[in-house]
């Protein structure tokens, strides 16, 4: 069976101030063309279909168009909700839509109930594990403490139990939306850390033939059977080195997996440029970036006059301007943002405690801070889902 694995469409998202809806529509067209050209048997979409729980109307219309075009192909599609989606909203009408061959899996309770497809070699069971927010699903899965590894392990126990009761030789595919150990994140993914831990080990998914992951925006292979497709379009300058693509996966009769990357159309390349303003304006080696979307970091010791206006004369698609004067690390002028670079909310809070009382938090206090951050994030997720 030939699968096309994609994820993280983020319909409705902009790239800085650039509306990406046209590029997202072009991707949907490319997806449909790829299914035809490569004789794909099933499409899997591993979450973050939308960029937010209540997407703009134009994004909903594009998704509706995508559903119709996928259904018209006569090729089954299996799709799960991600941490940016409202599972309840995305899953509205799932039963009816499923009759057209587009199978939406948004209910955590249904993790162990597969979509069954078949080819000449026999059945393939597709298990959809939507994004599992630990605080919201721990009771469903009967785990004592909310954590990504615990709820995913419990969901996979259901998958393996169902698979064990199926005819010998049944092949299996799991769709999941999670941060798996070994994956490389970028700046455009929403933090899903719980209890100080974001990642789960790939071994959680043992026992199935292929795991189609979503959440991380870079296409990557964790094992031959566990892969991220990445987002089809860039959503932050941290993705400047990404090659945007989808996985074309062949699942043989014995469960052997082979995969090929297929490139996605990207409207413009991304470039991250660094130097003084005069260096960026004069360097002939930067000519290749003149039509790219540009993030420019200026290192001038004193902020130059009209930097954006002057930059856009050479780089008309400059979107972001960062000032990072080259100064000694102990210089009092070093920016607050620079001092916080790479530090998460927990670390910033612990530093604040140390600053105001002269000593950092002890283990009990760190646990209180961690639980507070987890509770705030869980409440925000629940609020989005209820909207």
mmCIF file of C-alpha atoms in Angstrom:
data_model
loop_
_atom_site.group_PDB
_atom_site.id
_atom_site.type_symbol
_atom_site.label_atom_id
_atom_site.label_comp_id
_atom_site.label_asym_id
_atom_site.label_seq_id
_atom_site.Cartn_x
_atom_site.Cartn_y
_atom_site.Cartn_z
ATOM 1 C CA UNK A 1 0.000 0.000 0.000
ATOM 2 C CA UNK A 2 1.337 3.411 -0.975
ATOM 3 C CA UNK A 3 0.792 6.208 1.550
ATOM 4 C CA UNK A 4 1.303 9.955 1.327
ATOM 5 C CA UNK A 5 2.227 11.304 4.777
ATOM 6 C CA UNK A 6 1.755 15.012 5.474
ATOM 7 C CA UNK A 7 0.942 17.163 8.503
ATOM 8 C CA UNK A 8 0.934 20.653 10.021
ATOM 9 C CA UNK A 9 -0.896 22.536 7.292
ATOM 10 C CA UNK A 10 -1.748 25.349 9.753
ATOM 11 C CA UNK A 11 -4.447 26.722 7.469
ATOM 12 C CA UNK A 12 -5.049 30.387 8.244
ATOM 13 C CA UNK A 13 -1.551 31.100 9.529
ATOM 14 C CA UNK A 14 0.494 34.036 8.256
ATOM 15 C CA UNK A 15 4.253 34.181 7.872
ATOM 16 C CA UNK A 16 5.017 37.334 9.824
ATOM 17 C CA UNK A 17 2.838 39.865 7.975
ATOM 18 C CA UNK A 18 2.509 37.809 4.771
ATOM 19 C CA UNK A 19 -0.865 36.134 4.145
ATOM 20 C CA UNK A 20 -0.089 32.494 3.331
ATOM 21 C CA UNK A 21 -3.570 31.444 2.205
ATOM 22 C CA UNK A 22 -2.612 31.511 -1.469
ATOM 23 C CA UNK A 23 0.465 29.382 -0.788
ATOM 24 C CA UNK A 24 -1.636 26.993 1.298
ATOM 25 C CA UNK A 25 -4.136 26.665 -1.559
ATOM 26 C CA UNK A 26 -1.235 25.951 -3.936
ATOM 27 C CA UNK A 27 -0.057 23.219 -1.567
ATOM 28 C CA UNK A 28 -3.504 21.586 -1.537
ATOM 29 C CA UNK A 29 -3.432 21.567 -5.338
ATOM 30 C CA UNK A 30 0.051 20.052 -5.247
ATOM 31 C CA UNK A 31 -1.131 17.402 -2.798
ATOM 32 C CA UNK A 32 -3.985 16.384 -5.084
ATOM 33 C CA UNK A 33 -1.671 16.287 -8.111
ATOM 34 C CA UNK A 34 0.854 14.172 -6.173
ATOM 35 C CA UNK A 35 -1.805 11.624 -5.227
ATOM 36 C CA UNK A 36 -2.722 11.248 -8.902
ATOM 37 C CA UNK A 37 0.828 11.239 -10.257
ATOM 38 C CA UNK A 38 2.195 8.683 -7.801
ATOM 39 C CA UNK A 39 -0.854 6.407 -7.625
ATOM 40 C CA UNK A 40 -1.228 6.909 -3.873
ATOM 41 C CA UNK A 41 -3.543 4.466 -2.092
ATOM 42 C CA UNK A 42 -4.148 6.507 1.098
ATOM 43 C CA UNK A 43 -3.342 9.983 2.432
ATOM 44 C CA UNK A 44 -2.503 10.504 6.112
ATOM 45 C CA UNK A 45 -2.596 13.974 7.718
ATOM 46 C CA UNK A 46 -1.060 13.995 11.194
ATOM 47 C CA UNK A 47 -2.647 17.004 12.851
ATOM 48 C CA UNK A 48 -2.581 20.809 12.997
ATOM 49 C CA UNK A 49 -4.876 21.126 10.030
ATOM 50 C CA UNK A 50 -5.742 24.628 11.231
ATOM 51 C CA UNK A 51 -3.525 27.134 13.000
ATOM 52 C CA UNK A 52 -5.965 27.895 15.801
ATOM 53 C CA UNK A 53 -9.041 26.485 17.455
ATOM 54 C CA UNK A 54 -11.380 29.010 15.820
ATOM 55 C CA UNK A 55 -9.914 29.522 12.337
ATOM 56 C CA UNK A 56 -10.819 32.407 10.008
ATOM 57 C CA UNK A 57 -13.558 31.798 7.476
ATOM 58 C CA UNK A 58 -11.124 31.772 4.538
ATOM 59 C CA UNK A 59 -9.188 28.920 6.173
ATOM 60 C CA UNK A 60 -12.406 26.946 6.750
ATOM 61 C CA UNK A 61 -13.353 27.434 3.101
ATOM 62 C CA UNK A 62 -9.927 26.162 2.003
ATOM 63 C CA UNK A 63 -10.296 23.106 4.234
ATOM 64 C CA UNK A 64 -13.754 22.473 2.779
ATOM 65 C CA UNK A 65 -12.249 22.667 -0.713
ATOM 66 C CA UNK A 66 -9.496 20.246 0.327
ATOM 67 C CA UNK A 67 -12.067 17.757 1.668
ATOM 68 C CA UNK A 68 -14.029 17.852 -1.575
ATOM 69 C CA UNK A 69 -10.930 17.423 -3.723
ATOM 70 C CA UNK A 70 -9.630 14.547 -1.642
ATOM 71 C CA UNK A 71 -13.031 12.844 -1.719
ATOM 72 C CA UNK A 72 -13.262 13.317 -5.494
ATOM 73 C CA UNK A 73 -9.967 11.429 -5.907
ATOM 74 C CA UNK A 74 -11.575 8.289 -4.513
ATOM 75 C CA UNK A 75 -8.436 7.799 -2.409
ATOM 76 C CA UNK A 76 -9.065 7.341 1.344
ATOM 77 C CA UNK A 77 -7.715 10.010 3.695
ATOM 78 C CA UNK A 78 -7.102 9.583 7.423
ATOM 79 C CA UNK A 79 -6.700 12.799 9.405
ATOM 80 C CA UNK A 80 -6.197 13.585 13.104
ATOM 81 C CA UNK A 81 -6.443 16.792 15.138
ATOM 82 C CA UNK A 82 -3.298 18.457 16.482
ATOM 83 C CA UNK A 83 -2.586 20.748 19.409
ATOM 84 C CA UNK A 84 -3.524 23.832 17.347
ATOM 85 C CA UNK A 85 -6.876 22.369 16.287
ATOM 86 C CA UNK A 86 -10.123 22.270 18.204
ATOM 87 C CA UNK A 87 -10.750 18.538 18.170
ATOM 88 C CA UNK A 88 -14.501 19.026 18.664
ATOM 89 C CA UNK A 89 -14.806 21.545 15.846
ATOM 90 C CA UNK A 90 -12.637 19.587 13.429
ATOM 91 C CA UNK A 91 -14.568 16.422 14.196
ATOM 92 C CA UNK A 92 -18.030 17.868 13.459
ATOM 93 C CA UNK A 93 -19.659 15.754 10.752
ATOM 94 C CA UNK A 94 -16.913 13.129 10.887
ATOM 95 C CA UNK A 95 -19.399 10.284 10.413
ATOM 96 C CA UNK A 96 -20.880 11.793 7.262
ATOM 97 C CA UNK A 97 -17.503 12.891 5.896
ATOM 98 C CA UNK A 98 -16.188 9.387 6.492
ATOM 99 C CA UNK A 99 -18.754 8.047 4.012
ATOM 100 C CA UNK A 100 -16.914 10.069 1.369
ATOM 101 C CA UNK A 101 -13.626 8.386 2.288
ATOM 102 C CA UNK A 102 -12.179 11.165 4.487
ATOM 103 C CA UNK A 103 -11.788 9.764 7.995
ATOM 104 C CA UNK A 104 -11.428 12.376 10.769
ATOM 105 C CA UNK A 105 -10.081 10.997 14.034
ATOM 106 C CA UNK A 106 -10.392 13.582 16.815
ATOM 107 C CA UNK A 107 -11.770 11.605 19.805
ATOM 108 C CA UNK A 108 -9.093 10.232 22.187
ATOM 109 C CA UNK A 109 -11.485 7.503 23.311
ATOM 110 C CA UNK A 110 -11.427 6.016 19.803
ATOM 111 C CA UNK A 111 -7.638 5.536 19.645
ATOM 112 C CA UNK A 112 -8.023 1.763 19.544
ATOM 113 C CA UNK A 113 -10.625 1.750 16.767
ATOM 114 C CA UNK A 114 -8.885 1.772 13.384
ATOM 115 C CA UNK A 115 -9.859 2.812 9.902
ATOM 116 C CA UNK A 116 -9.566 -0.435 7.968
ATOM 117 C CA UNK A 117 -8.321 -0.285 4.387
ATOM 118 C CA UNK A 118 -7.100 -3.113 2.185
ATOM 119 C CA UNK A 119 -4.972 -3.845 -0.840
ATOM 120 C CA UNK A 120 -4.132 -7.064 -2.688
ATOM 121 C CA UNK A 121 -1.961 -8.187 0.236
ATOM 122 C CA UNK A 122 -4.716 -7.838 2.813
ATOM 123 C CA UNK A 123 -5.904 -5.383 5.470
ATOM 124 C CA UNK A 124 -4.112 -2.310 6.842
ATOM 125 C CA UNK A 125 -5.338 -0.827 10.133
ATOM 126 C CA UNK A 126 -4.909 2.958 10.508
ATOM 127 C CA UNK A 127 -5.050 4.135 14.132
ATOM 128 C CA UNK A 128 -5.574 7.845 14.654
ATOM 129 C CA UNK A 129 -4.146 9.257 17.900
ATOM 130 C CA UNK A 130 -5.198 12.916 17.996
ATOM 131 C CA UNK A 131 -3.128 15.289 20.106
ATOM 132 C CA UNK A 132 -3.508 14.043 23.679
ATOM 133 C CA UNK A 133 -3.369 16.933 26.156
ATOM 134 C CA UNK A 134 -2.328 15.001 29.286
ATOM 135 C CA UNK A 135 -4.363 16.991 31.811
ATOM 136 C CA UNK A 136 -7.531 16.565 29.755
ATOM 137 C CA UNK A 137 -7.241 12.849 28.858
ATOM 138 C CA UNK A 138 -5.523 11.256 31.865
ATOM 139 C CA UNK A 139 -8.865 10.034 33.266
ATOM 140 C CA UNK A 140 -9.866 8.544 29.910
ATOM 141 C CA UNK A 141 -6.655 6.507 29.872
ATOM 142 C CA UNK A 142 -6.545 5.783 33.587
ATOM 143 C CA UNK A 143 -3.098 7.227 34.277
ATOM 144 C CA UNK A 144 -2.213 8.585 37.709
ATOM 145 C CA UNK A 145 -0.123 11.591 36.697
ATOM 146 C CA UNK A 146 -0.643 13.692 33.584
ATOM 147 C CA UNK A 147 2.317 13.351 31.237
ATOM 148 C CA UNK A 148 2.813 12.880 27.509
ATOM 149 C CA UNK A 149 4.584 9.542 27.795
ATOM 150 C CA UNK A 150 1.945 8.092 30.125
ATOM 151 C CA UNK A 151 -1.073 8.992 27.990
ATOM 152 C CA UNK A 152 0.598 8.017 24.715
ATOM 153 C CA UNK A 153 1.716 4.705 26.189
ATOM 154 C CA UNK A 154 -1.844 4.029 27.352
ATOM 155 C CA UNK A 155 -3.225 4.929 23.917
ATOM 156 C CA UNK A 156 -0.697 2.635 22.240
ATOM 157 C CA UNK A 157 -1.661 -0.187 24.621
ATOM 158 C CA UNK A 158 -5.168 0.103 23.175
ATOM 159 C CA UNK A 159 -3.751 0.061 19.648
ATOM 160 C CA UNK A 160 -1.669 -3.056 20.305
ATOM 161 C CA UNK A 161 -4.573 -4.802 22.047
ATOM 162 C CA UNK A 162 -6.854 -4.188 19.066
ATOM 163 C CA UNK A 163 -4.170 -5.221 16.595
ATOM 164 C CA UNK A 164 -3.561 -8.478 18.497
ATOM 165 C CA UNK A 165 -7.180 -9.470 17.912
ATOM 166 C CA UNK A 166 -7.016 -8.959 14.149
ATOM 167 C CA UNK A 167 -6.149 -11.575 11.501
ATOM 168 C CA UNK A 168 -2.445 -12.509 11.320
ATOM 169 C CA UNK A 169 -0.607 -10.394 8.758
ATOM 170 C CA UNK A 170 -2.715 -7.288 9.347
ATOM 171 C CA UNK A 171 -0.404 -4.321 8.789
ATOM 172 C CA UNK A 172 -0.655 -1.206 10.920
ATOM 173 C CA UNK A 173 -0.154 2.550 10.635
ATOM 174 C CA UNK A 174 -0.391 4.981 13.565
ATOM 175 C CA UNK A 175 -0.968 8.712 13.148
ATOM 176 C CA UNK A 176 0.169 10.743 16.174
ATOM 177 C CA UNK A 177 0.776 14.378 17.043
ATOM 178 C CA UNK A 178 3.569 14.612 19.603
ATOM 179 C CA UNK A 179 7.153 15.646 20.321
ATOM 180 C CA UNK A 180 9.166 12.419 20.095
ATOM 181 C CA UNK A 181 12.702 12.157 21.462
ATOM 182 C CA UNK A 182 15.280 12.764 18.760
ATOM 183 C CA UNK A 183 13.133 15.215 16.838
ATOM 184 C CA UNK A 184 14.529 18.673 16.064
ATOM 185 C CA UNK A 185 12.108 21.513 16.886
ATOM 186 C CA UNK A 186 11.856 24.957 15.318
ATOM 187 C CA UNK A 187 10.541 28.275 16.644
ATOM 188 C CA UNK A 188 7.101 27.935 15.077
ATOM 189 C CA UNK A 189 5.731 25.028 17.113
ATOM 190 C CA UNK A 190 3.647 25.737 20.197
ATOM 191 C CA UNK A 191 5.257 24.491 23.405
ATOM 192 C CA UNK A 192 3.573 21.337 24.754
ATOM 193 C CA UNK A 193 5.840 20.805 27.771
ATOM 194 C CA UNK A 194 4.152 19.126 30.745
ATOM 195 C CA UNK A 195 5.927 18.667 34.058
ATOM 196 C CA UNK A 196 9.127 19.947 32.530
ATOM 197 C CA UNK A 197 9.033 17.226 29.854
ATOM 198 C CA UNK A 198 7.953 17.705 26.246
ATOM 199 C CA UNK A 199 9.353 14.642 24.465
ATOM 200 C CA UNK A 200 8.358 10.989 24.584
ATOM 201 C CA UNK A 201 10.607 8.087 23.528
ATOM 202 C CA UNK A 202 10.086 6.550 20.106
ATOM 203 C CA UNK A 203 9.796 3.157 21.804
ATOM 204 C CA UNK A 204 6.275 4.119 22.906
ATOM 205 C CA UNK A 205 5.196 3.270 19.347
ATOM 206 C CA UNK A 206 6.771 -0.213 19.202
ATOM 207 C CA UNK A 207 4.666 -2.931 17.621
ATOM 208 C CA UNK A 208 3.307 -1.169 14.525
ATOM 209 C CA UNK A 209 4.609 -0.998 10.986
ATOM 210 C CA UNK A 210 4.656 2.767 10.398
ATOM 211 C CA UNK A 211 4.209 5.844 12.589
ATOM 212 C CA UNK A 212 3.208 9.044 10.766
ATOM 213 C CA UNK A 213 4.071 11.888 13.122
ATOM 214 C CA UNK A 214 2.995 15.501 13.195
ATOM 215 C CA UNK A 215 3.881 18.535 15.360
ATOM 216 C CA UNK A 216 7.525 19.271 14.477
ATOM 217 C CA UNK A 217 7.850 21.389 11.343
ATOM 218 C CA UNK A 218 11.033 19.860 9.968
ATOM 219 C CA UNK A 219 10.821 16.680 7.879
ATOM 220 C CA UNK A 220 12.888 14.052 9.691
ATOM 221 C CA UNK A 221 13.436 10.340 10.164
ATOM 222 C CA UNK A 222 13.663 9.063 13.752
ATOM 223 C CA UNK A 223 13.731 5.414 12.678
ATOM 224 C CA UNK A 224 12.838 3.786 9.375
ATOM 225 C CA UNK A 225 9.335 3.262 10.775
ATOM 226 C CA UNK A 226 8.907 6.544 12.681
ATOM 227 C CA UNK A 227 8.958 9.796 10.694
ATOM 228 C CA UNK A 228 7.855 13.417 10.756
ATOM 229 C CA UNK A 229 6.654 14.864 7.468
ATOM 230 C CA UNK A 230 7.071 18.435 8.729
ATOM 231 C CA UNK A 231 4.983 21.399 7.639
ATOM 232 C CA UNK A 232 4.548 21.884 3.881
ATOM 233 C CA UNK A 233 5.318 25.619 4.207
ATOM 234 C CA UNK A 234 7.685 27.623 6.428
ATOM 235 C CA UNK A 235 6.164 29.388 9.420
ATOM 236 C CA UNK A 236 9.282 30.873 11.067
ATOM 237 C CA UNK A 237 12.768 31.928 10.032
ATOM 238 C CA UNK A 238 14.139 29.065 12.122
ATOM 239 C CA UNK A 239 12.950 26.905 9.207
ATOM 240 C CA UNK A 240 15.257 28.673 6.716
ATOM 241 C CA UNK A 241 17.311 25.498 6.196
ATOM 242 C CA UNK A 242 14.300 23.172 5.935
ATOM 243 C CA UNK A 243 13.473 21.306 2.770
ATOM 244 C CA UNK A 244 9.675 21.294 2.774
ATOM 245 C CA UNK A 245 8.323 17.943 1.665
ATOM 246 C CA UNK A 246 5.997 14.994 2.212
ATOM 247 C CA UNK A 247 6.795 11.314 2.632
ATOM 248 C CA UNK A 248 5.752 8.833 -0.055
ATOM 249 C CA UNK A 249 5.694 5.580 1.898
ATOM 250 C CA UNK A 250 5.415 2.076 0.463
ATOM 251 C CA UNK A 251 4.162 -0.504 2.957
ATOM 252 C CA UNK A 252 4.926 -3.951 1.569
ATOM 253 C CA UNK A 253 2.902 -7.096 2.141
ATOM 254 C CA UNK A 254 5.189 -8.159 5.013
ATOM 255 C CA UNK A 255 5.157 -4.721 6.656
ATOM 256 C CA UNK A 256 8.504 -3.604 5.255
ATOM 257 C CA UNK A 257 8.672 0.183 4.877
ATOM 258 C CA UNK A 258 10.408 2.260 2.216
ATOM 259 C CA UNK A 259 10.015 6.016 1.925
ATOM 260 C CA UNK A 260 10.838 8.807 -0.501
ATOM 261 C CA UNK A 261 10.710 12.574 0.086
ATOM 262 C CA UNK A 262 8.628 14.601 -2.340
ATOM 263 C CA UNK A 263 9.224 18.359 -2.354
ATOM 264 C CA UNK A 264 6.437 20.874 -1.723
ATOM 265 C CA UNK A 265 6.159 24.192 -3.597
ATOM 266 C CA UNK A 266 7.408 27.102 -1.452
ATOM 267 C CA UNK A 267 6.542 30.651 -2.585
ATOM 268 C CA UNK A 268 9.914 32.157 -1.622
ATOM 269 C CA UNK A 269 13.150 30.963 -0.043
ATOM 270 C CA UNK A 270 14.030 32.203 3.435
ATOM 271 C CA UNK A 271 17.253 33.977 4.363
ATOM 272 C CA UNK A 272 18.671 34.959 7.751
ATOM 273 C CA UNK A 273 21.263 37.702 7.244
ATOM 274 C CA UNK A 274 23.563 39.129 9.893
ATOM 275 C CA UNK A 275 25.995 42.032 9.856
ATOM 276 C CA UNK A 276 26.175 45.788 9.977
ATOM 277 C CA UNK A 277 23.744 47.655 7.774
ATOM 278 C CA UNK A 278 26.508 48.760 5.413
ATOM 279 C CA UNK A 279 27.812 45.196 5.148
ATOM 280 C CA UNK A 280 24.381 43.851 4.209
ATOM 281 C CA UNK A 281 23.840 46.581 1.634
ATOM 282 C CA UNK A 282 27.262 46.184 0.004
ATOM 283 C CA UNK A 283 28.096 42.449 0.168
ATOM 284 C CA UNK A 284 27.933 40.999 -3.387
ATOM 285 C CA UNK A 285 27.652 37.503 -1.902
ATOM 286 C CA UNK A 286 24.113 38.304 -0.748
ATOM 287 C CA UNK A 287 22.752 38.865 -4.260
ATOM 288 C CA UNK A 288 21.116 35.433 -4.255
ATOM 289 C CA UNK A 289 18.893 36.518 -1.337
ATOM 290 C CA UNK A 290 17.483 39.648 -2.915
ATOM 291 C CA UNK A 291 14.157 37.967 -3.771
ATOM 292 C CA UNK A 292 13.939 35.924 -0.557
ATOM 293 C CA UNK A 293 11.942 36.607 2.579
ATOM 294 C CA UNK A 294 14.610 38.092 4.811
ATOM 295 C CA UNK A 295 15.248 38.276 8.535
ATOM 296 C CA UNK A 296 18.038 40.814 9.002
ATOM 297 C CA UNK A 297 20.016 41.019 12.238
ATOM 298 C CA UNK A 298 21.977 44.275 12.469
ATOM 299 C CA UNK A 299 25.138 44.268 14.554
ATOM 300 C CA UNK A 300 25.899 47.995 14.340
ATOM 301 C CA UNK A 301 27.062 49.283 17.766
ATOM 302 C CA UNK A 302 24.719 52.258 17.300
ATOM 303 C CA UNK A 303 21.304 51.856 15.680
ATOM 304 C CA UNK A 304 21.545 53.287 12.141
ATOM 305 C CA UNK A 305 19.021 55.700 10.638
ATOM 306 C CA UNK A 306 16.099 54.325 8.566
ATOM 307 C CA UNK A 307 17.415 50.749 8.524
ATOM 308 C CA UNK A 308 14.249 49.075 7.210
ATOM 309 C CA UNK A 309 13.778 51.561 4.390
ATOM 310 C CA UNK A 310 17.388 51.169 3.317
ATOM 311 C CA UNK A 311 17.315 47.362 3.564
ATOM 312 C CA UNK A 312 14.162 47.024 1.496
ATOM 313 C CA UNK A 313 15.786 48.937 -1.350
ATOM 314 C CA UNK A 314 18.036 45.909 -1.846
ATOM 315 C CA UNK A 315 15.929 43.208 -0.158
ATOM 316 C CA UNK A 316 12.310 44.212 -0.917
ATOM 317 C CA UNK A 317 10.889 41.216 0.980
ATOM 318 C CA UNK A 318 12.550 41.956 4.314
ATOM 319 C CA UNK A 319 10.029 40.949 6.988
ATOM 320 C CA UNK A 320 11.930 41.085 10.256
ATOM 321 C CA UNK A 321 14.565 43.433 11.589
ATOM 322 C CA UNK A 322 16.523 42.483 14.722
ATOM 323 C CA UNK A 323 19.068 44.685 16.488
ATOM 324 C CA UNK A 324 21.892 42.785 18.173
ATOM 325 C CA UNK A 325 24.858 45.108 18.695
ATOM 326 C CA UNK A 326 28.129 43.261 19.076
ATOM 327 C CA UNK A 327 29.090 44.085 22.663
ATOM 328 C CA UNK A 328 30.906 42.224 25.437
ATOM 329 C CA UNK A 329 28.585 39.819 27.325
ATOM 330 C CA UNK A 330 28.964 41.844 30.537
ATOM 331 C CA UNK A 331 28.045 45.111 28.834
ATOM 332 C CA UNK A 332 24.980 46.598 30.611
ATOM 333 C CA UNK A 333 23.511 47.394 27.204
ATOM 334 C CA UNK A 334 23.045 43.728 26.356
ATOM 335 C CA UNK A 335 19.304 43.375 25.750
ATOM 336 C CA UNK A 336 16.876 41.622 28.074
ATOM 337 C CA UNK A 337 15.694 39.484 25.162
ATOM 338 C CA UNK A 338 19.254 38.388 24.483
ATOM 339 C CA UNK A 339 19.797 37.418 28.127
ATOM 340 C CA UNK A 340 16.637 35.299 28.002
ATOM 341 C CA UNK A 341 17.398 33.624 24.672
ATOM 342 C CA UNK A 342 16.990 29.847 24.886
ATOM 343 C CA UNK A 343 15.431 29.902 28.381
ATOM 344 C CA UNK A 344 11.965 28.496 28.975
ATOM 345 C CA UNK A 345 9.263 29.919 31.270
ATOM 346 C CA UNK A 346 10.290 27.698 34.164
ATOM 347 C CA UNK A 347 13.912 28.857 34.010
ATOM 348 C CA UNK A 348 12.901 32.527 33.766
ATOM 349 C CA UNK A 349 10.646 32.171 36.821
ATOM 350 C CA UNK A 350 13.369 30.416 38.822
ATOM 351 C CA UNK A 351 15.838 33.169 37.922
ATOM 352 C CA UNK A 352 13.324 35.765 39.108
ATOM 353 C CA UNK A 353 12.947 34.013 42.467
ATOM 354 C CA UNK A 354 16.721 33.967 42.838
ATOM 355 C CA UNK A 355 16.929 37.661 41.934
ATOM 356 C CA UNK A 356 14.336 38.902 44.425
ATOM 357 C CA UNK A 357 15.329 36.830 47.455
ATOM 358 C CA UNK A 358 18.973 35.993 46.804
ATOM 359 C CA UNK A 359 18.518 32.230 46.501
ATOM 360 C CA UNK A 360 16.845 30.060 43.916
ATOM 361 C CA UNK A 361 13.819 27.831 44.590
ATOM 362 C CA UNK A 362 14.241 24.452 46.242
ATOM 363 C CA UNK A 363 12.879 21.200 44.777
ATOM 364 C CA UNK A 364 9.419 21.662 46.324
ATOM 365 C CA UNK A 365 9.155 25.226 45.025
ATOM 366 C CA UNK A 366 10.317 24.192 41.553
ATOM 367 C CA UNK A 367 7.547 21.588 41.522
ATOM 368 C CA UNK A 368 4.992 24.257 42.496
ATOM 369 C CA UNK A 369 6.157 26.498 39.656
ATOM 370 C CA UNK A 370 6.082 23.599 37.199
ATOM 371 C CA UNK A 371 2.562 22.594 38.231
ATOM 372 C CA UNK A 372 1.406 26.217 37.908
ATOM 373 C CA UNK A 373 2.738 26.519 34.365
ATOM 374 C CA UNK A 374 1.182 23.164 33.437
ATOM 375 C CA UNK A 375 -2.184 24.223 34.877
ATOM 376 C CA UNK A 376 -2.191 27.533 32.999
ATOM 377 C CA UNK A 377 -1.378 25.811 29.713
ATOM 378 C CA UNK A 378 -3.993 23.093 30.288
ATOM 379 C CA UNK A 379 -6.624 25.745 31.114
ATOM 380 C CA UNK A 380 -5.753 27.625 27.930
ATOM 381 C CA UNK A 381 -6.088 24.427 25.895
ATOM 382 C CA UNK A 382 -9.416 23.587 27.501
ATOM 383 C CA UNK A 383 -10.641 27.138 26.886
ATOM 384 C CA UNK A 384 -9.780 26.931 23.220
ATOM 385 C CA UNK A 385 -11.513 23.588 22.891
ATOM 386 C CA UNK A 386 -14.690 25.014 24.453
ATOM 387 C CA UNK A 387 -14.892 28.039 22.176
#
